[in-house]
Short mmCIF file of C-alpha atoms and ligand atoms in Angstrom, two decimals:
data_model
loop_
_atom_site.label_atom_id
_atom_site.label_comp_id
_atom_site.label_asym_id
_atom_site.label_seq_id
_atom_site.Cartn_x
_atom_site.Cartn_y
_atom_site.Cartn_z
CA MET A 1449 0.10 211.15 110.70
CA ASP A 1450 -0.41 207.84 109.16
CA LEU A 1451 0.79 208.87 105.74
CA SER A 1452 2.84 210.37 103.27
CA LEU A 1453 2.80 210.78 99.79
CA VAL A 1454 5.86 211.85 98.23
CA ILE A 1455 5.20 213.40 93.82
CA PRO A 1456 8.29 214.79 91.73
CA VAL A 1457 6.64 217.31 89.73
CA TYR A 1458 8.26 219.11 87.05
CA ASN A 1459 6.11 220.41 84.74
CA GLU A 1460 3.10 218.78 85.18
CA ALA A 1461 0.52 221.56 85.35
CA ASP A 1462 -2.73 219.76 83.67
CA ASN A 1463 -2.15 216.91 85.64
CA LEU A 1464 -1.93 218.31 89.34
CA ARG A 1465 -5.89 219.31 89.49
CA PRO A 1466 -6.88 216.02 88.62
CA LEU A 1467 -3.90 214.17 90.59
CA CYS A 1468 -5.02 215.73 94.14
CA GLN A 1469 -8.54 214.45 93.41
CA ARG A 1470 -7.88 210.99 92.36
CA ILE A 1471 -5.57 211.23 95.33
CA HIS A 1472 -8.73 212.22 97.86
CA GLU A 1473 -10.69 210.22 96.46
CA ALA A 1474 -8.70 207.06 96.82
CA LEU A 1475 -7.73 208.31 100.49
CA VAL A 1476 -10.87 209.57 101.66
CA SER A 1477 -12.91 206.40 103.19
CA THR A 1478 -9.85 205.29 104.48
CA ASN A 1479 -9.77 207.35 107.53
CA TRP A 1480 -6.23 207.87 107.66
CA THR A 1481 -4.61 210.63 108.51
CA TYR A 1482 -2.40 211.54 105.28
CA GLU A 1483 0.04 214.66 103.84
CA VAL A 1484 0.69 215.14 100.18
CA VAL A 1485 4.50 216.80 99.44
CA MET A 1486 4.56 217.65 96.21
CA ILE A 1487 8.28 218.46 95.38
CA ASP A 1488 8.23 221.06 92.45
CA ASP A 1489 11.35 220.29 90.47
CA GLY A 1490 11.65 223.61 89.18
CA SER A 1491 9.12 223.76 86.70
CA THR A 1492 8.18 226.29 84.05
CA ASP A 1493 5.02 225.56 82.48
CA GLY A 1494 2.72 227.56 85.65
CA SER A 1495 3.07 224.09 88.21
CA ALA A 1496 3.91 226.32 90.79
CA GLN A 1497 0.95 228.60 90.76
CA ILE A 1498 -1.21 225.74 90.69
CA LEU A 1499 0.32 224.36 92.98
CA ALA A 1500 0.07 226.94 95.63
CA SER A 1501 -3.48 227.59 94.57
CA LEU A 1502 -4.07 223.93 95.52
CA HIS A 1503 -2.00 224.90 98.80
CA ALA A 1504 -4.42 227.14 99.85
CA ASP A 1505 -7.06 225.46 99.20
CA ASP A 1506 -6.41 222.52 101.15
CA PRO A 1507 -3.31 222.40 104.27
CA ARG A 1508 -2.57 219.00 103.49
CA LEU A 1509 -1.09 219.48 100.28
CA LYS A 1510 2.80 220.94 101.32
CA VAL A 1511 4.85 222.00 98.46
CA LEU A 1512 8.72 222.20 98.39
CA ARG A 1513 9.86 224.02 95.52
CA PHE A 1514 13.51 223.57 94.44
CA ARG A 1515 15.09 226.82 92.71
CA ARG A 1516 15.74 224.64 89.80
CA ASN A 1517 15.62 221.53 88.21
CA PHE A 1518 17.75 219.11 89.89
CA GLY A 1519 16.00 216.27 88.50
CA GLN A 1520 13.53 213.15 90.04
CA THR A 1521 15.81 211.70 92.74
CA ALA A 1522 16.99 215.20 94.32
CA ALA A 1523 13.06 215.29 94.24
CA LEU A 1524 12.38 212.17 95.72
CA ALA A 1525 15.34 212.80 98.72
CA ALA A 1526 13.83 215.93 99.56
CA GLY A 1527 10.18 214.91 99.70
CA PHE A 1528 11.49 211.64 102.11
CA ALA A 1529 13.22 213.87 104.20
CA TYR A 1530 10.07 216.12 104.89
CA ALA A 1531 7.36 213.62 104.89
CA HIS A 1532 5.85 212.92 108.60
CA GLY A 1533 4.10 209.98 107.91
CA GLU A 1534 4.88 206.74 109.78
CA VAL A 1535 4.59 204.90 105.82
CA ILE A 1536 5.73 207.02 103.06
CA ILE A 1537 4.71 206.30 99.12
CA SER A 1538 6.15 207.43 96.44
CA LEU A 1539 4.44 208.04 92.82
CA ASP A 1540 4.75 209.77 89.93
CA GLY A 1541 2.82 213.19 89.58
CA ASP A 1542 1.71 212.26 85.86
CA LEU A 1543 -0.89 210.28 86.48
CA GLN A 1544 0.31 207.56 84.86
CA ASN A 1545 0.52 205.62 88.83
CA ASP A 1546 -2.96 205.01 90.17
CA PRO A 1547 -3.52 206.51 93.72
CA LEU A 1548 -6.43 203.69 94.31
CA ASP A 1549 -3.31 201.56 94.50
CA ILE A 1550 -2.15 203.09 97.72
CA PRO A 1551 -4.69 200.89 100.29
CA ARG A 1552 -3.45 197.96 98.37
CA LEU A 1553 0.53 198.81 99.02
CA VAL A 1554 0.34 199.54 102.38
CA ALA A 1555 -1.88 196.66 103.49
CA LYS A 1556 0.80 194.26 101.87
CA LEU A 1557 3.33 196.66 103.75
CA ASN A 1558 1.45 195.82 107.01
CA GLU A 1559 1.45 192.31 106.47
CA GLY A 1560 5.29 192.29 107.29
CA TYR A 1561 7.34 194.41 105.27
CA ASP A 1562 9.86 197.75 104.92
CA LEU A 1563 8.91 198.09 101.06
CA VAL A 1564 6.50 197.28 98.47
CA SER A 1565 7.72 197.89 94.95
CA GLY A 1566 5.17 198.49 92.44
CA TRP A 1567 5.25 196.01 89.33
CA ARG A 1568 3.32 197.75 86.22
CA ILE A 1569 2.33 194.58 84.73
CA ASN A 1570 0.54 196.48 82.18
CA ARG A 1571 3.15 198.72 81.12
CA GLN A 1572 1.11 201.61 78.59
CA ASP A 1573 4.25 203.02 77.84
CA PRO A 1574 5.73 202.79 73.87
CA LEU A 1575 7.62 199.83 72.79
CA LEU A 1576 10.92 200.21 71.50
CA TRP A 1577 11.72 203.64 73.02
CA ARG A 1578 10.56 202.72 76.34
CA ARG A 1579 9.41 199.34 77.65
CA LEU A 1580 12.66 197.59 75.85
CA PRO A 1581 15.42 199.17 77.18
CA SER A 1582 13.52 199.40 80.47
CA GLN A 1583 13.34 195.67 80.25
CA ILE A 1584 17.02 195.65 79.08
CA ALA A 1585 17.72 197.99 82.57
CA ASN A 1586 15.48 195.61 84.97
CA TRP A 1587 17.19 192.25 83.51
CA LEU A 1588 20.72 194.02 84.29
CA ILE A 1589 19.77 195.06 87.80
CA SER A 1590 18.26 191.89 88.94
CA LEU A 1591 21.39 190.41 87.77
CA THR A 1592 23.85 192.31 89.69
CA THR A 1593 21.76 193.13 92.77
CA GLN A 1594 20.51 190.82 95.64
CA VAL A 1595 17.08 192.43 95.18
CA LYS A 1596 15.11 190.27 92.03
CA LEU A 1597 12.01 192.39 91.05
CA HIS A 1598 10.21 192.86 87.84
CA ASP A 1599 10.20 196.61 87.35
CA TYR A 1600 12.65 198.56 89.57
CA GLY A 1601 11.51 201.75 87.62
CA CYS A 1602 7.99 201.87 89.01
CA THR A 1603 8.37 205.14 91.29
CA LEU A 1604 4.92 203.65 92.84
CA LYS A 1605 6.19 202.62 96.01
CA ALA A 1606 5.06 202.34 99.92
CA PHE A 1607 8.20 202.66 102.71
CA ARG A 1608 8.04 202.17 106.31
CA ARG A 1609 9.46 205.87 107.53
CA ASP A 1610 12.46 204.47 109.04
CA ILE A 1611 13.54 203.10 105.63
CA ALA A 1612 12.63 206.15 103.73
CA LYS A 1613 14.48 208.25 105.64
CA GLU A 1614 17.87 205.98 105.67
CA LEU A 1615 17.99 205.91 102.06
CA LYS A 1616 20.93 208.34 100.50
CA LEU A 1617 20.23 208.94 96.88
CA TYR A 1618 22.27 210.70 94.66
CA GLY A 1619 22.52 211.45 90.47
CA GLU A 1620 19.55 208.79 89.12
CA MET A 1621 19.86 206.42 91.88
CA HIS A 1622 15.84 206.48 92.10
CA ARG A 1623 15.88 202.99 89.96
CA PHE A 1624 17.90 201.62 92.48
CA ILE A 1625 16.42 201.81 95.84
CA PRO A 1626 15.31 198.68 95.93
CA ALA A 1627 18.63 196.96 95.87
CA LEU A 1628 19.58 199.98 98.15
CA ALA A 1629 16.74 199.24 100.59
CA GLY A 1630 17.96 195.87 100.42
CA ASP A 1631 21.59 196.46 101.76
CA LEU A 1632 19.98 198.34 104.69
CA GLY A 1633 18.15 194.92 105.26
CA ALA A 1634 14.60 195.98 104.33
CA ARG A 1635 12.20 193.15 103.70
CA ILE A 1636 10.92 193.74 100.02
CA VAL A 1637 8.36 192.42 98.21
CA GLU A 1638 6.62 193.33 94.67
CA LEU A 1639 2.87 194.11 94.06
CA PRO A 1640 1.31 194.35 91.05
CA VAL A 1641 -0.31 198.10 90.25
CA ALA A 1642 -1.81 199.63 87.45
CA HIS A 1643 -0.29 201.83 84.94
CA HIS A 1644 -2.27 204.34 82.46
CA PRO A 1645 -1.04 205.84 79.65
CA ARG A 1646 0.34 209.45 79.81
CA GLN A 1647 -2.86 211.68 79.20
CA ARG A 1648 -1.03 215.26 79.70
CA GLY A 1649 2.61 216.78 79.42
CA ARG A 1650 5.55 214.77 78.39
CA SER A 1651 8.04 212.37 79.81
CA LYS A 1652 10.98 213.61 80.62
CA TYR A 1653 13.37 210.94 79.67
CA GLY A 1654 15.11 209.31 76.40
CA LEU A 1655 17.14 206.67 75.77
CA MET A 1656 19.98 207.61 77.42
CA ARG A 1657 18.37 206.66 80.70
CA THR A 1658 19.62 202.54 80.14
CA LEU A 1659 23.35 204.10 79.40
CA TRP A 1660 23.46 205.35 82.70
CA VAL A 1661 22.11 202.81 84.30
CA ILE A 1662 25.14 200.42 83.04
CA LEU A 1663 27.12 203.22 85.02
CA ASP A 1664 24.68 203.23 88.35
CA LEU A 1665 25.21 199.52 88.13
CA PHE A 1666 29.16 200.24 89.05
CA THR A 1667 27.92 201.73 91.63
CA VAL A 1668 25.65 200.27 93.41
CA LYS A 1669 27.05 197.16 92.91
CA PHE A 1670 30.48 198.55 94.59
CA LEU A 1671 28.93 200.36 97.36
CA SER A 1672 27.02 197.41 98.46
CA SER A 1673 29.55 194.78 98.52
CA TYR A 1674 32.49 196.77 99.04
CA ALA A 1675 32.34 200.34 100.14
CA THR A 1676 33.54 198.81 104.21
CA ARG A 1677 36.07 196.96 102.48
CA PRO A 1678 37.45 198.72 98.97
CA SER A 1679 40.55 196.99 99.97
CA HIS A 1680 39.55 193.69 98.85
CA LEU A 1681 38.48 194.93 95.52
CA PHE A 1682 41.24 196.38 94.91
CA GLY A 1683 43.68 194.67 96.47
CA LEU A 1684 42.62 191.52 94.36
CA CYS A 1685 43.06 193.07 91.36
CA GLY A 1686 46.74 194.71 92.14
CA LEU A 1687 47.97 191.11 93.89
CA PHE A 1688 46.84 188.91 90.74
CA ALA A 1689 48.50 191.74 88.67
CA VAL A 1690 51.83 191.84 90.33
CA LEU A 1691 52.05 188.12 90.70
CA LEU A 1692 51.44 187.63 87.14
CA GLY A 1693 53.77 190.54 86.26
CA GLY A 1694 56.39 188.96 88.81
CA ALA A 1695 56.51 185.42 87.35
CA ILE A 1696 56.67 187.00 83.84
CA THR A 1697 59.75 188.84 84.57
CA LEU A 1698 61.14 186.42 86.54
CA LEU A 1699 60.65 184.10 83.68
CA LEU A 1700 62.14 186.93 81.64
CA GLY A 1701 65.06 187.43 83.94
CA ILE A 1702 66.03 183.39 83.74
CA GLN A 1703 66.34 183.77 80.08
CA LYS A 1704 68.28 185.97 80.40
CA VAL A 1705 70.59 185.35 83.24
CA PHE A 1706 71.16 181.40 82.35
CA PHE A 1707 70.85 181.41 78.73
CA GLY A 1708 71.63 184.92 77.17
CA VAL A 1709 68.58 185.81 75.79
CA ARG A 1710 68.14 189.37 74.27
CA LEU A 1711 64.76 190.45 76.03
CA ALA A 1712 65.13 193.61 73.67
CA ASP A 1713 62.61 192.62 71.12
CA ARG A 1714 60.42 190.56 73.81
CA PRO A 1715 56.52 192.69 73.74
CA LEU A 1716 56.29 190.08 76.93
CA LEU A 1717 58.62 191.97 78.99
CA LEU A 1718 56.22 195.49 78.45
CA LEU A 1719 53.43 193.55 79.56
CA GLY A 1720 55.43 191.91 82.84
CA VAL A 1721 56.16 195.47 83.96
CA LEU A 1722 53.10 197.37 83.51
CA LEU A 1723 51.55 194.65 85.04
CA ILE A 1724 53.87 194.86 88.18
CA VAL A 1725 53.16 198.54 87.67
CA THR A 1726 49.67 198.28 87.96
CA GLY A 1727 49.15 196.31 90.21
CA VAL A 1728 51.10 198.11 92.96
CA GLN A 1729 48.95 200.67 91.95
CA PHE A 1730 45.39 198.89 92.23
CA VAL A 1731 46.85 197.53 95.68
CA THR A 1732 47.38 201.64 96.78
CA LEU A 1733 44.49 202.84 95.63
CA GLY A 1734 42.24 200.32 97.78
CA LEU A 1735 44.50 201.54 100.42
CA ILE A 1736 43.47 204.94 99.76
CA GLY A 1737 39.74 203.86 99.65
CA GLU A 1738 40.11 202.27 103.14
CA MET A 1739 41.11 205.57 104.74
CA LEU A 1740 38.15 207.46 102.58
CA ALA A 1741 35.75 204.96 103.97
CA ARG A 1742 36.81 205.69 107.29
CA THR A 1743 36.73 209.50 106.74
CA TYR A 1744 33.20 208.51 105.53
CA HIS A 1745 31.71 206.86 108.16
CA GLU A 1746 33.84 208.19 111.06
CA SER A 1747 32.70 212.23 110.20
CA GLN A 1748 29.35 211.37 109.76
CA GLU A 1749 29.28 209.60 112.88
CA LYS A 1750 27.71 206.87 110.70
CA PRO A 1751 27.87 203.05 111.85
CA THR A 1752 28.53 200.57 109.23
CA TYR A 1753 25.76 198.80 110.31
CA TRP A 1754 22.32 199.24 111.29
CA ILE A 1755 20.16 198.07 114.50
CA LYS A 1756 17.00 197.05 114.24
CA GLU A 1757 16.12 196.82 118.19
CA VAL A 1758 18.22 196.15 121.02
CA LEU A 1759 16.45 193.41 123.80
CA GLU A 1760 18.27 194.61 126.85
N1 LIG B 294 10.52 214.54 87.41
C1 LIG B 294 10.56 215.37 88.23
N2 LIG B 294 12.15 215.72 87.25
C2 LIG B 294 12.47 216.08 86.44
C3 LIG B 294 12.14 214.85 85.82
C4 LIG B 294 10.85 214.06 86.20
O1 LIG B 294 10.69 215.57 88.92
O2 LIG B 294 13.95 216.03 86.03
C5 LIG B 294 9.25 213.95 87.65
C6 LIG B 294 7.84 214.14 86.48
O3 LIG B 294 7.23 215.26 86.77
C7 LIG B 294 6.83 212.75 86.71
C8 LIG B 294 7.98 212.02 87.57
O4 LIG B 294 9.24 212.69 87.71
O5 LIG B 294 6.49 212.98 87.76
C9 LIG B 294 8.25 210.55 86.13
O6 LIG B 294 8.58 211.18 85.33
P1 LIG B 294 8.12 211.00 83.52
O7 LIG B 294 6.48 210.60 83.82
O8 LIG B 294 8.66 211.16 82.67
O9 LIG B 294 9.21 209.45 83.27
P2 LIG B 294 8.67 208.63 83.12
O10 LIG B 294 7.09 207.71 83.12
O11 LIG B 294 8.28 208.25 81.76
O12 LIG B 294 9.32 207.31 83.19
MG1 LIG B 295 5.64 209.11 83.59
#
């Protein structure tokens, strides 16, 4: 199979028929064999019945139905795991992404990339509580991760099969897919795509997600830079704290022993001791992290590298 479309669906009843229609119109001239994988993420608005009847009409539509709402990231992960195509496309189920962009994404992918990420140049969402927070998030993500894009939040993306299957998605990490793919060594490029205002149904997100982005950034940065060497991060903080605390207490000790200075009313003593104690804890935390990293990789027989090809 050439192509799998992966579409998370949560209460999009009125969008599903027109979406399927537009997908088929966009792909009919390409001669690709394809499947459309829709993940019903615990919809309560009758989306499930509509998907069932659409599936009955066209077996190219596969439906994965979650038992409850697990979130967009989980839906994408389920779709990627299920997909059979050589190329996997993710897009939103609310008609904000345009299926007509799919052939262009695939063409770009075939220029030798592993991931083509959509860039909603003319984003059709409210400025104040959607585009502005998202701009801040984009700026933060590109500052922190090594993959520099304009628009991380666009679901419309094209993946080479192996990359999509290798991605480990947790929580609300779908916004960090380019960064996670970058860690795997994927060649990533951005392509301007169309974006339409939401006509039917409502958006599932509020302002809170910008806050989550900040916390997720710590996770992504840690995983990409220190997951296999946590003691370098914690150990460095720990060593610094122990050395500083050691110097302070040494200084105070000399003052006490040789000059008879009273230490009872010296707040600096408290700081020195605190630094030593937290420093030791940081170092040991790093060691525990090292053990966890080994358990993580060895229990799943998951190597710390990913070979692209072997020439023998
Ligand atoms: N979605 C989902 N599960 C959720 C929230 C959203 O599957 O818990 C789907 C939703 O149906 C849509 C896509 O994810 O297809 C993007 O959601 P939405 O349009 O609300 O996000 P926005 O475009 O406002 O960023
Ligand atoms: Mg949307």
